[in-house]
PDB file of C-alpha atoms in Angstrom:
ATOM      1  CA  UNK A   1      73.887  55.618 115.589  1.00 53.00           C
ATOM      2  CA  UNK A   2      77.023  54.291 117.205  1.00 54.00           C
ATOM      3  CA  UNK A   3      78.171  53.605 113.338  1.00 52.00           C
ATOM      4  CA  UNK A   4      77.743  57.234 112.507  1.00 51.00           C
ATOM      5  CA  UNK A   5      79.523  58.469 115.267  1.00 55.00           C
ATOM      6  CA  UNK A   6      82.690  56.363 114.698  1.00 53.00           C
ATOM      7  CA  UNK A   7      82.776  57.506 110.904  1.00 48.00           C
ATOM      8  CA  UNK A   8      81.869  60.670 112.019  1.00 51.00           C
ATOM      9  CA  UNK A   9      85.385  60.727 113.825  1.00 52.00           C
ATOM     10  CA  UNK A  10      87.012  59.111 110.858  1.00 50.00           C
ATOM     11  CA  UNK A  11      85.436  62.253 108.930  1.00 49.00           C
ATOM     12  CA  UNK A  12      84.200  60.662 106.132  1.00 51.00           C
ATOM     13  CA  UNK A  13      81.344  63.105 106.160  1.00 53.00           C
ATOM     14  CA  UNK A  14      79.406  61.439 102.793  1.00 52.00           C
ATOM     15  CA  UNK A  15      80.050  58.253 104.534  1.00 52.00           C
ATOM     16  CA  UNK A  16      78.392  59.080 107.910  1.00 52.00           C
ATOM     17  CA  UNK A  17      75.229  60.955 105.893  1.00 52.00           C
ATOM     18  CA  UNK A  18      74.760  58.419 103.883  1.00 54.00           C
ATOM     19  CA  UNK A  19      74.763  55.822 107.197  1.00 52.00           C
ATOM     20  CA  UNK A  20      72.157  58.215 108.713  1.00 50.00           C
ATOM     21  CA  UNK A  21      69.743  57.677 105.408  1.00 52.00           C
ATOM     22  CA  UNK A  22      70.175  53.998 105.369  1.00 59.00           C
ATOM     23  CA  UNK A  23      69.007  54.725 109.364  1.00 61.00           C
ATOM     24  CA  UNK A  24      65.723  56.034 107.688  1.00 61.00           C
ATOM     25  CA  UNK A  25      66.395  59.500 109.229  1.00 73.00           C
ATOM     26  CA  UNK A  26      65.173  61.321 105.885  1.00 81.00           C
ATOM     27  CA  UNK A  27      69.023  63.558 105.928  1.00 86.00           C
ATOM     28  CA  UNK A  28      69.843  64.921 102.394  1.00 86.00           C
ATOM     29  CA  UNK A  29      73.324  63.912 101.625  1.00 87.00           C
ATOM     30  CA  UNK A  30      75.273  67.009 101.552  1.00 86.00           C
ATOM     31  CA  UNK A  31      76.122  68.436  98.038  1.00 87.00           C
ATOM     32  CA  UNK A  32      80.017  69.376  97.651  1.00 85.00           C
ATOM     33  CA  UNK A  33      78.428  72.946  96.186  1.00 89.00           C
ATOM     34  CA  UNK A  34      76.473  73.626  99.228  1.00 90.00           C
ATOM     35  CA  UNK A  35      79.955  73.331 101.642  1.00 91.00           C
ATOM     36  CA  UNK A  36      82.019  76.618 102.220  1.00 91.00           C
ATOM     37  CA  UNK A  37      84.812  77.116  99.230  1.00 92.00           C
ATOM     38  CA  UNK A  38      87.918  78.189  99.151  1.00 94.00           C
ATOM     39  CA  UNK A  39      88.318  81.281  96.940  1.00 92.00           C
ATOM     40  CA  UNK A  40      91.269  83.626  96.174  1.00 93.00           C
ATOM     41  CA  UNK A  41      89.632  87.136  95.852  1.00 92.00           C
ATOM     42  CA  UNK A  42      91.506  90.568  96.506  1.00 93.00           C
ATOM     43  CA  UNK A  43      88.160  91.907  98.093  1.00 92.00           C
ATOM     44  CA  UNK A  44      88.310  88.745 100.654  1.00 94.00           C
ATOM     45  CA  UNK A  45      91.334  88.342 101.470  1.00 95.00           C
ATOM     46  CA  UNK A  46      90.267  85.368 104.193  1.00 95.00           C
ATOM     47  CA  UNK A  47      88.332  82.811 102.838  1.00 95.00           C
ATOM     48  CA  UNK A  48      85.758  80.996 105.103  1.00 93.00           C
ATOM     49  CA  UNK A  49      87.897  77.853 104.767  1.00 94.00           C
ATOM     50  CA  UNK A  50      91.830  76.832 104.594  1.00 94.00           C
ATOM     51  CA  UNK A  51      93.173  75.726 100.967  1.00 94.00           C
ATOM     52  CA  UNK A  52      94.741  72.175 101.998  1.00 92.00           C
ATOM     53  CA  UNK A  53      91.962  70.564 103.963  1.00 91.00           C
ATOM     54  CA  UNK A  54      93.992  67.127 104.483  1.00 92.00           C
ATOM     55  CA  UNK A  55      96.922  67.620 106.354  1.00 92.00           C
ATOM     56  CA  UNK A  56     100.185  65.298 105.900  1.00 94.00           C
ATOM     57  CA  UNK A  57     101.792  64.443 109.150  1.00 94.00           C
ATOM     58  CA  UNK A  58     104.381  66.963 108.833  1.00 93.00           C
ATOM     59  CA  UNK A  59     102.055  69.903 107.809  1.00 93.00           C
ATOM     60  CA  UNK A  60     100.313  68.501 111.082  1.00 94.00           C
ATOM     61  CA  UNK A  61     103.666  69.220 113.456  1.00 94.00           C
ATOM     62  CA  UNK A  62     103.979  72.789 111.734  1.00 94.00           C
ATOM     63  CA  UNK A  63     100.405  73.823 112.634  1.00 94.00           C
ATOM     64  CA  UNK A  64     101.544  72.585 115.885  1.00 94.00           C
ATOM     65  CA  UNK A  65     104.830  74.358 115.819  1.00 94.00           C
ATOM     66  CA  UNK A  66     102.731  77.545 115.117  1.00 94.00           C
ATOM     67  CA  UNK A  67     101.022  77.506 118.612  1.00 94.00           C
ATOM     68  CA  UNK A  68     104.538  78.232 119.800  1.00 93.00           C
ATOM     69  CA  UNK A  69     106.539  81.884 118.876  1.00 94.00           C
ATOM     70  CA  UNK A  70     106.388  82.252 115.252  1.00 94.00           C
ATOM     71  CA  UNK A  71     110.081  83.980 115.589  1.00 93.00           C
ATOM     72  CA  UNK A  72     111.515  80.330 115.892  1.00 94.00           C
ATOM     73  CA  UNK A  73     109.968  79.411 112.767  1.00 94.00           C
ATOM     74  CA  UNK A  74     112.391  79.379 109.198  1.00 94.00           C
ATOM     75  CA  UNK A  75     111.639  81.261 106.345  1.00 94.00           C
ATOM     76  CA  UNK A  76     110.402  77.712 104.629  1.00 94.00           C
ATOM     77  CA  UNK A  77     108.152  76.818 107.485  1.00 94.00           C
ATOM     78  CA  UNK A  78     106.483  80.394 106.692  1.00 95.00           C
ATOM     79  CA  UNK A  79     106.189  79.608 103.350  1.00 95.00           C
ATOM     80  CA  UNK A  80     104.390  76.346 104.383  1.00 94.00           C
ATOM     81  CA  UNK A  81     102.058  77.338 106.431  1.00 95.00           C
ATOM     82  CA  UNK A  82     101.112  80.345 104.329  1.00 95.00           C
ATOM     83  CA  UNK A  83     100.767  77.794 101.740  1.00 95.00           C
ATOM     84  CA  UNK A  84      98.650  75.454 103.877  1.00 95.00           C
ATOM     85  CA  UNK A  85      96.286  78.138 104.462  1.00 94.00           C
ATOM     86  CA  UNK A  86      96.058  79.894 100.785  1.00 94.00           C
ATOM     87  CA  UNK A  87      96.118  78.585  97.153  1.00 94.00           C
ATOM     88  CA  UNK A  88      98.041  81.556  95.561  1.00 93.00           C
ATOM     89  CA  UNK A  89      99.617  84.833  97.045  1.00 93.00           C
ATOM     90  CA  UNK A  90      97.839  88.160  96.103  1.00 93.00           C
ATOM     91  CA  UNK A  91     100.630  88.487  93.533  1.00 92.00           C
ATOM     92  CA  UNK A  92     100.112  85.098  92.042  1.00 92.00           C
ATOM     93  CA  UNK A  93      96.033  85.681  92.098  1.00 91.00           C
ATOM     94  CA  UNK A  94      96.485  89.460  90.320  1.00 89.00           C
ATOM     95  CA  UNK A  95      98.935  88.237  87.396  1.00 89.00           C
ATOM     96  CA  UNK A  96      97.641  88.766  83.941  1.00 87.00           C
ATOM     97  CA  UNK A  97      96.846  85.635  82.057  1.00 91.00           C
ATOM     98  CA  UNK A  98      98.648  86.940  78.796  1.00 92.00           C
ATOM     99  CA  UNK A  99      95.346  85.642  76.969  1.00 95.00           C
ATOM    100  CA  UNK A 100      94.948  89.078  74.915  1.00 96.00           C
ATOM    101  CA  UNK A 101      98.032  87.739  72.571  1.00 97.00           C
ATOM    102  CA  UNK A 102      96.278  84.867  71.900  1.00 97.00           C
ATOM    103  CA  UNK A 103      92.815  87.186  70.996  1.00 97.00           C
ATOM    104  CA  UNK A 104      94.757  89.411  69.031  1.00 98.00           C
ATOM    105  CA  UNK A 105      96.494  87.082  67.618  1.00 98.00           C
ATOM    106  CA  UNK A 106      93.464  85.541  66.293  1.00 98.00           C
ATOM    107  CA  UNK A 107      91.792  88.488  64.951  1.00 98.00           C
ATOM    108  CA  UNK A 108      94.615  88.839  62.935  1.00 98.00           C
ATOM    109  CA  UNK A 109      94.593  84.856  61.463  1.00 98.00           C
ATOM    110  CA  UNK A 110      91.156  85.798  60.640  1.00 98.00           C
ATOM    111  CA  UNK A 111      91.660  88.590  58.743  1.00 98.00           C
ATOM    112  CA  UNK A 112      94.180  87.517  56.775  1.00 98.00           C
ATOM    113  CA  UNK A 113      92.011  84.448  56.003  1.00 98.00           C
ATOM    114  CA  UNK A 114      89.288  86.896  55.123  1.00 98.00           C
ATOM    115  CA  UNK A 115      91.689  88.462  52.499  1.00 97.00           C
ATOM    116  CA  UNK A 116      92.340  85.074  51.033  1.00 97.00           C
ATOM    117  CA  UNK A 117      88.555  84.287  50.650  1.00 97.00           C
ATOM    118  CA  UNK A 118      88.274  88.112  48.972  1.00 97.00           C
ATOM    119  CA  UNK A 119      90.653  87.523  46.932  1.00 96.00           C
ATOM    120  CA  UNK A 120      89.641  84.007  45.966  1.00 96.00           C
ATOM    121  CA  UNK A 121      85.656  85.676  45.311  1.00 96.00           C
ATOM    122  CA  UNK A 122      87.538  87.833  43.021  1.00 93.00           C
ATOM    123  CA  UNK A 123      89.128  85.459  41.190  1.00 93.00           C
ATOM    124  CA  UNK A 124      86.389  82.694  40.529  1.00 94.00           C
ATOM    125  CA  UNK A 125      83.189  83.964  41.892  1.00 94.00           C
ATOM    126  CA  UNK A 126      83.195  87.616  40.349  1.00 94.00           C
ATOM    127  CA  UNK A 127      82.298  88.499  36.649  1.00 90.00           C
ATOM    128  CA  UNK A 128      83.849  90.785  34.113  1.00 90.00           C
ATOM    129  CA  UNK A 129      83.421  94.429  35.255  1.00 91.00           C
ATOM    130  CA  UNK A 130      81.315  96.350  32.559  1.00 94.00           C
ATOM    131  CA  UNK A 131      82.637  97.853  29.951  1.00 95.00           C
ATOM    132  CA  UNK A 132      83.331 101.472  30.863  1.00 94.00           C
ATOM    133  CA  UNK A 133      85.867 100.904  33.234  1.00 95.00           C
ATOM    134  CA  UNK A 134      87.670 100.002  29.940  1.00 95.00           C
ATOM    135  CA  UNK A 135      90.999 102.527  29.903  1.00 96.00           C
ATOM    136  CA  UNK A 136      89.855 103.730  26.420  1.00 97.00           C
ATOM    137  CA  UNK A 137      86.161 104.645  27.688  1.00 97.00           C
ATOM    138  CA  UNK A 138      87.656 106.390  30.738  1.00 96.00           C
ATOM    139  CA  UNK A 139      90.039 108.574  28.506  1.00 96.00           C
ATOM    140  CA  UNK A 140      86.468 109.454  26.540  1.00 96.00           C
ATOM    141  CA  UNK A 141      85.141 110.138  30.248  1.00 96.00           C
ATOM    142  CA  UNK A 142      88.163 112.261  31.061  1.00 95.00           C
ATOM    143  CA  UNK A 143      87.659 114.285  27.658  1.00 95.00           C
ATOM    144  CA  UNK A 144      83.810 114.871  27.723  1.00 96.00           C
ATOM    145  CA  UNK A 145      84.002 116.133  31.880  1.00 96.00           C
ATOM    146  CA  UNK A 146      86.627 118.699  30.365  1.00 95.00           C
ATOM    147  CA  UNK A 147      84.795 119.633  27.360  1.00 95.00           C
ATOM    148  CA  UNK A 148      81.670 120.047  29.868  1.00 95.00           C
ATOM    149  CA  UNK A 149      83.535 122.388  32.187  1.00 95.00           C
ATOM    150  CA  UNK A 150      83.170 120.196  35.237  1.00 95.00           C
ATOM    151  CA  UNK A 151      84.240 122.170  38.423  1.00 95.00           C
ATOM    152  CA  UNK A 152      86.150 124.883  36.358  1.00 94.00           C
ATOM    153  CA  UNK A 153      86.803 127.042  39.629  1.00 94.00           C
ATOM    154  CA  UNK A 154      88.688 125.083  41.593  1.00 93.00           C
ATOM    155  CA  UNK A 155      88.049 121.825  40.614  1.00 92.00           C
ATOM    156  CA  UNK A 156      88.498 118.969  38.048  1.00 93.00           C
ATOM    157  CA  UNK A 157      88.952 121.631  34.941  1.00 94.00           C
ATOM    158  CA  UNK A 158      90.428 124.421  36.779  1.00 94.00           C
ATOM    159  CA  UNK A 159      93.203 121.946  36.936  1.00 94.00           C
ATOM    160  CA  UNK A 160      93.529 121.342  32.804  1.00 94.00           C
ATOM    161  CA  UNK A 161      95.471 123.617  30.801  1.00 93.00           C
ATOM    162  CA  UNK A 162      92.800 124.173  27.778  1.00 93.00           C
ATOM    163  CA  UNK A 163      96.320 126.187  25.952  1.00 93.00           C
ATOM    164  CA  UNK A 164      98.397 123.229  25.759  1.00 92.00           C
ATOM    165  CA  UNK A 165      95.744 120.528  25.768  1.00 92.00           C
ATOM    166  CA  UNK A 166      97.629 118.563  28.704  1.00 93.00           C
ATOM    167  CA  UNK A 167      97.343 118.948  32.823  1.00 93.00           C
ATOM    168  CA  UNK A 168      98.181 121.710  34.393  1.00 91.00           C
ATOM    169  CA  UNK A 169     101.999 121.680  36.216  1.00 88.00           C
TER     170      UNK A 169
ATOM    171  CA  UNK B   1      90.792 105.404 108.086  1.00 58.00           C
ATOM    172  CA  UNK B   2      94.079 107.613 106.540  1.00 56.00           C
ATOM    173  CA  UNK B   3      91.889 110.944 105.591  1.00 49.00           C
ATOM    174  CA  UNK B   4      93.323 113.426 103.068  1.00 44.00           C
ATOM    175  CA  UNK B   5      94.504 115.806 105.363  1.00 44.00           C
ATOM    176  CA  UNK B   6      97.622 113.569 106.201  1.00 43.00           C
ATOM    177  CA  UNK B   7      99.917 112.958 103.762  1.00 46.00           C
ATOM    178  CA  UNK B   8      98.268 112.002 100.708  1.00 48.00           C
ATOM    179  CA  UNK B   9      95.946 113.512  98.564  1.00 43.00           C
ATOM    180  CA  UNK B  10      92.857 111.144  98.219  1.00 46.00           C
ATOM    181  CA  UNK B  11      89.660 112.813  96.482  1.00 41.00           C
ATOM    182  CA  UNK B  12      87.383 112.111  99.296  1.00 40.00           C
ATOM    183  CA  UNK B  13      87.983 112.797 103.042  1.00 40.00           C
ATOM    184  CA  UNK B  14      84.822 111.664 104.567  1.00 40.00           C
ATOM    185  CA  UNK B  15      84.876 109.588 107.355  1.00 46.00           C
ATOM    186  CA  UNK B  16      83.098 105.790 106.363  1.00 49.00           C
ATOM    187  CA  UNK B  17      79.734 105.529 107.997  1.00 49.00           C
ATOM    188  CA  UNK B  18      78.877 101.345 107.961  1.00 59.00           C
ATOM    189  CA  UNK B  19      75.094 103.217 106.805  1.00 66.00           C
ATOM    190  CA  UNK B  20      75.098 106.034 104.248  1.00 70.00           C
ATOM    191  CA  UNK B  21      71.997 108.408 105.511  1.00 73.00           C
ATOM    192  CA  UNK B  22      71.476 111.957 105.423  1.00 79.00           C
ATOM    193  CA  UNK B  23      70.366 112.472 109.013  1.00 85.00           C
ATOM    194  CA  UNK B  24      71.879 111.335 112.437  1.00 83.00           C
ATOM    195  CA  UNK B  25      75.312 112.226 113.163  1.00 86.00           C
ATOM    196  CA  UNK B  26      78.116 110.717 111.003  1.00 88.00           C
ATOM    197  CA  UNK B  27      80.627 108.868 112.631  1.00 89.00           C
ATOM    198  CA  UNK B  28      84.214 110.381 113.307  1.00 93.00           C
ATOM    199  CA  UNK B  29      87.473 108.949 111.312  1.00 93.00           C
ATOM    200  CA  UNK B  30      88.549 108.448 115.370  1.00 95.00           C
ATOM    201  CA  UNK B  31      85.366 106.684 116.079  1.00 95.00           C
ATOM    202  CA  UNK B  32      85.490 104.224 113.234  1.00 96.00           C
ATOM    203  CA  UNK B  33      89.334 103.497 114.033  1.00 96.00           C
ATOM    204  CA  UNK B  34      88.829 102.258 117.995  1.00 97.00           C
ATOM    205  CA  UNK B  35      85.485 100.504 117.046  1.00 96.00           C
ATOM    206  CA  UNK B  36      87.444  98.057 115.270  1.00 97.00           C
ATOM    207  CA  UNK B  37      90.397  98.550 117.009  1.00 97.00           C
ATOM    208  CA  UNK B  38      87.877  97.202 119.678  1.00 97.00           C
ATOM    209  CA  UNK B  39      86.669  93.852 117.328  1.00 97.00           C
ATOM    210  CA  UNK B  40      89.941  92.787 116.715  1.00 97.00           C
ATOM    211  CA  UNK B  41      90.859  93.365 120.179  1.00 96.00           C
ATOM    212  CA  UNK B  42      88.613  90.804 122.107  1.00 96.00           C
ATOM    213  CA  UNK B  43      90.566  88.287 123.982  1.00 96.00           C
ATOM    214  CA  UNK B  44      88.579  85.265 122.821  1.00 95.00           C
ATOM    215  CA  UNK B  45      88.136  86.379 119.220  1.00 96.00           C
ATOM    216  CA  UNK B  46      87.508  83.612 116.762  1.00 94.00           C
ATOM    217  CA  UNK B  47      88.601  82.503 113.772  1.00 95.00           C
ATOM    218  CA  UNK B  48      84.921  83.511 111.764  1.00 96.00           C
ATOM    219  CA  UNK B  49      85.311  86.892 113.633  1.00 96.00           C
ATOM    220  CA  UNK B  50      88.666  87.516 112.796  1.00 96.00           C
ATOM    221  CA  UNK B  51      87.659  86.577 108.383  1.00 96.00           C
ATOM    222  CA  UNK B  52      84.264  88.331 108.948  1.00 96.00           C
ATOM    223  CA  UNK B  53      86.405  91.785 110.605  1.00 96.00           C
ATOM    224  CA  UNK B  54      88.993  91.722 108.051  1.00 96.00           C
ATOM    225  CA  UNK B  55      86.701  90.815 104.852  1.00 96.00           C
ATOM    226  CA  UNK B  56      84.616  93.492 105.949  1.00 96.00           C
ATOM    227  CA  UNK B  57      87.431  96.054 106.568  1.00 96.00           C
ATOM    228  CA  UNK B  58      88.740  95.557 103.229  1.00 96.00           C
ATOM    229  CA  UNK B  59      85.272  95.806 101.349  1.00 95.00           C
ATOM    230  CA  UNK B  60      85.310  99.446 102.327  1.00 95.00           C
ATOM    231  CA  UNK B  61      86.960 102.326 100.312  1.00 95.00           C
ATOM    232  CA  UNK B  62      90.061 103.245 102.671  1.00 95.00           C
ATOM    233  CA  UNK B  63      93.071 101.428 103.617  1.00 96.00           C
ATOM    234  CA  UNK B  64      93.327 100.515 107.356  1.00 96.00           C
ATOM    235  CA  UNK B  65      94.776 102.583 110.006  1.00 96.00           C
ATOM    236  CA  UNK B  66      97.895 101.232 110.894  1.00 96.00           C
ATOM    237  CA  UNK B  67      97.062 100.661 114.497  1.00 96.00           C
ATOM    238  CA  UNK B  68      93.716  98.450 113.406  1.00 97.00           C
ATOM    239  CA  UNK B  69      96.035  96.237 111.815  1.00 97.00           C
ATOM    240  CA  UNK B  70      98.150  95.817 114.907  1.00 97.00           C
ATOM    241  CA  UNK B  71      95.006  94.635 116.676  1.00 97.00           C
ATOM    242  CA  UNK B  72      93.827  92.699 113.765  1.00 97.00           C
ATOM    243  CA  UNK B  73      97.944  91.217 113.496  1.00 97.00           C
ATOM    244  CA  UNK B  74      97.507  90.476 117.314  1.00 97.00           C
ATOM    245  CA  UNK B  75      93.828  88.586 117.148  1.00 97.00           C
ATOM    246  CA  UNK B  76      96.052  86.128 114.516  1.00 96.00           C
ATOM    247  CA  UNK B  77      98.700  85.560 116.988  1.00 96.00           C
ATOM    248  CA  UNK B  78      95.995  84.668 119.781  1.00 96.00           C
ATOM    249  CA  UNK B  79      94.135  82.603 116.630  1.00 96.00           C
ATOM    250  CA  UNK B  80      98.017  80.910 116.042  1.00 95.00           C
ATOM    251  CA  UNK B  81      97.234  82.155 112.336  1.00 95.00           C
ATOM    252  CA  UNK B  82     100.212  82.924 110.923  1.00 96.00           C
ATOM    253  CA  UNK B  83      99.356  82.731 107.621  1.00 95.00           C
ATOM    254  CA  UNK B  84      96.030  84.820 107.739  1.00 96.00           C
ATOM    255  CA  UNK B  85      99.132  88.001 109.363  1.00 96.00           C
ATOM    256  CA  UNK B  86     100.880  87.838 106.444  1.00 96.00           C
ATOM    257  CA  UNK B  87      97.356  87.589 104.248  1.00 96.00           C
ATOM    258  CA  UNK B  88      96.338  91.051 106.105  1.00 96.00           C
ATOM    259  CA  UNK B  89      99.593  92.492 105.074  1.00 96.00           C
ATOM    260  CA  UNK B  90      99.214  91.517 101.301  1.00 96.00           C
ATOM    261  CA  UNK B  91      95.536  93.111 101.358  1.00 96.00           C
ATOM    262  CA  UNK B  92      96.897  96.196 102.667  1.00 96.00           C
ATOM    263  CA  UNK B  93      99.097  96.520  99.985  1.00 95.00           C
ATOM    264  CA  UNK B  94      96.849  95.728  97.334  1.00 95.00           C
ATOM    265  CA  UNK B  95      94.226  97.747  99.025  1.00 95.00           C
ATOM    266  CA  UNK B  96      96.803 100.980  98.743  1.00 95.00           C
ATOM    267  CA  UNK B  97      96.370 100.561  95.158  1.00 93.00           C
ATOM    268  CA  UNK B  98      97.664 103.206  92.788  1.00 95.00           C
ATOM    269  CA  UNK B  99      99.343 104.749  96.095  1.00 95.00           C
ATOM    270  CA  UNK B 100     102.341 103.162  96.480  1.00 95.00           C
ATOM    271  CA  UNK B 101     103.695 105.397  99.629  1.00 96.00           C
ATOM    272  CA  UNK B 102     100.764 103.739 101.942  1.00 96.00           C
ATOM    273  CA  UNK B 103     102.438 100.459 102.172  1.00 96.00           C
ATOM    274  CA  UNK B 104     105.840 101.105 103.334  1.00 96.00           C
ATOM    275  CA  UNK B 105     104.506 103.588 105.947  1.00 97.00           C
ATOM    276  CA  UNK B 106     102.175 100.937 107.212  1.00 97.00           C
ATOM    277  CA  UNK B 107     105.191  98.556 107.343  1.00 96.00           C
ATOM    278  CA  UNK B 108     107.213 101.036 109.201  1.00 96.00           C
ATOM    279  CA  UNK B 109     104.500 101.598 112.149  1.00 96.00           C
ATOM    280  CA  UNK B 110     103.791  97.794 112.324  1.00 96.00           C
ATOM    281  CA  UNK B 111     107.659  97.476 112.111  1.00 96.00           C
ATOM    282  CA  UNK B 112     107.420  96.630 115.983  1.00 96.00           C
ATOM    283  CA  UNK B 113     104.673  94.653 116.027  1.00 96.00           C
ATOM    284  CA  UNK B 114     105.845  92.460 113.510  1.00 96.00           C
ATOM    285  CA  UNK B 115     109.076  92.048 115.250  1.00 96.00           C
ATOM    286  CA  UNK B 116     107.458  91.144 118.245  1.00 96.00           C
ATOM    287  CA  UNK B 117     104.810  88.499 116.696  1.00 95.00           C
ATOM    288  CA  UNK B 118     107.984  87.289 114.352  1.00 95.00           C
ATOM    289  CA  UNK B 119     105.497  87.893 111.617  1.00 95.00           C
ATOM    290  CA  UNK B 120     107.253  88.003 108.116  1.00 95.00           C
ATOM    291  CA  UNK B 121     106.447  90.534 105.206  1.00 95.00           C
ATOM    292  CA  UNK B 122     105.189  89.136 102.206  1.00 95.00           C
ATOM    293  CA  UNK B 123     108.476  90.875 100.070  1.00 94.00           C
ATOM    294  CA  UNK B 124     110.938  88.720 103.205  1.00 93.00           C
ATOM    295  CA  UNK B 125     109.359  85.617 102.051  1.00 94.00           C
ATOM    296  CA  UNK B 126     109.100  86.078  98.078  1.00 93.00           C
ATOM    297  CA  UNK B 127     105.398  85.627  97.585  1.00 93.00           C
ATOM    298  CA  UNK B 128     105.433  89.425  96.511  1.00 89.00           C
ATOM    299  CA  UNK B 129     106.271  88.012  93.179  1.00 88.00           C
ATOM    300  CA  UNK B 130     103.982  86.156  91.201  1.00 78.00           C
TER     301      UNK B 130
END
């Protein structure tokens, strides 16, 4: 018992719990998840605890120096202590990451890969298209949808000039 | 609780009732202001009183009365929390949102206040920036 109290004021917490199982007292050792965290949220602006849990000696005489007026403190010490207490300012927290250039940049590498692999599929995967998308067999086309009339209104034939056998201007 | 008739045009006015119910009488904008004027006021506040007032003050949907802050600016100074002031003033500004006249207004009222406590604005110490 005496142990644990004397790492207890060392505050080596795991050190002390794990003192009190070796004392047979049954205690769970205490997971770092189940401890109070320090998070920078704009909807909690005070988290339950400070940022820099282990204070050097001089962070030690500014916490003191804050007990005092804080009009006798400089700009830096302000900064420090602020610091002390928080990870990043509301400004820092709030910034955007600039990870949507990366995203759209990526979208775009992947397209233009999947344009190479089209084109590629064309190339070497694709066979010979049939027959009547030969130029000659689409001229025939061209000649039998005029000789049938097609759309003579205002449509495909309205637009040929049967007179001069050629398109109208 | 800055209502609508003021200065600015928010799109509700209601006063913030902790409990939304249909019946019993709904708390007053005045009421709600010295009730936590009142928290933050307590002499022996604590540090878990002070996080617990302001986290809850900025969960709801208005930005502070100026003169809650002061109380909630003085509970920090009796708390030697420096840095939690100037945390307050960053969550008022961020709070204001899209309503960028709220935050220099609050500045100006807690102008003497912070001149008093010696507390710094965020933009005086250049952790406005990111």
């Amino acid at each position: 018992m005496l142990a644990t109290r004397l790492f207890r004021l060392v505050g080596n917490r795991n050190l002390s719990t794990s003192i009190c199982l070796r004392g047979g007292h049954g205690v769970a050792k205490v997971e770092d998840y189940t401890l109070p965290a320090y998070f920078d949220r704009r909807e909690s602006p005070l988290p339950d605890i400070k940022f820099v849990q282990q204070l050097s000696p001089e962070q030690k005489s500014l916490k003191e120096k804050e007990k005092g007026s804080w009009a006798t403190l400089s700009k830096e010490e302000k900064i420090a202590l602020y610091r002390i207490s928080f990870k990043e300012s509301f400004a820092e927290m709030d910034k955007g990451t600039g990870e949507w250039k990366s995203v759209v940049a990526g979208i775009f590498f992947f397209i233009g890969f999947t344009g190479l692999v089209v084109l590629w599929q064309r190339k070497y995967v694709y066979g010979d298209v049939p027959h009547t998308f030969d130029p000659e067999y689409k001229q025939k086309e061209v000649q039998r949808m005029l000789d049938m009339r097609i759309n003579p209104v205002e449509g495909f034939s309205a637009k040929w000039d049967y007179e001069n056998n050629a398109w109208k201007k | 609780m800055l209502s609508s008739d003021c200065l600015w045009s928010f799109s509700s006015t209601a006063s913030v009732a902790a409990r939304s119910y249909s019946h019993g009488k709904q708390e007053t904008d005045e009421e709600f202001d010295a009730r936590w004027v009142t928290y933050f006021s307590k002499p022996d506040i604590d540090a878990w009183e002070l996080r617990k007032g302001m986290n809850t003050l900025i969960g709801y949907d208005l930005v502070p009365e100026p003169k809650i802050l002061e109380a909630a600016l003085r509970a920090c100074r009796r708390l030697n929390d420096l840095a939690s002031a100037i945390r307050i003033l960053e969550a008022v500004k961020d709070k204001s949102g899209p309503h960028k006249e709220i935050y220099p207004y609050v500045l100006q009222e807690l102008q003497p206040t912070l001149n008093e406590l010696g507390i710094p604005t965020p933009e005086e110490l250049g952790i406005d920036k990111a």
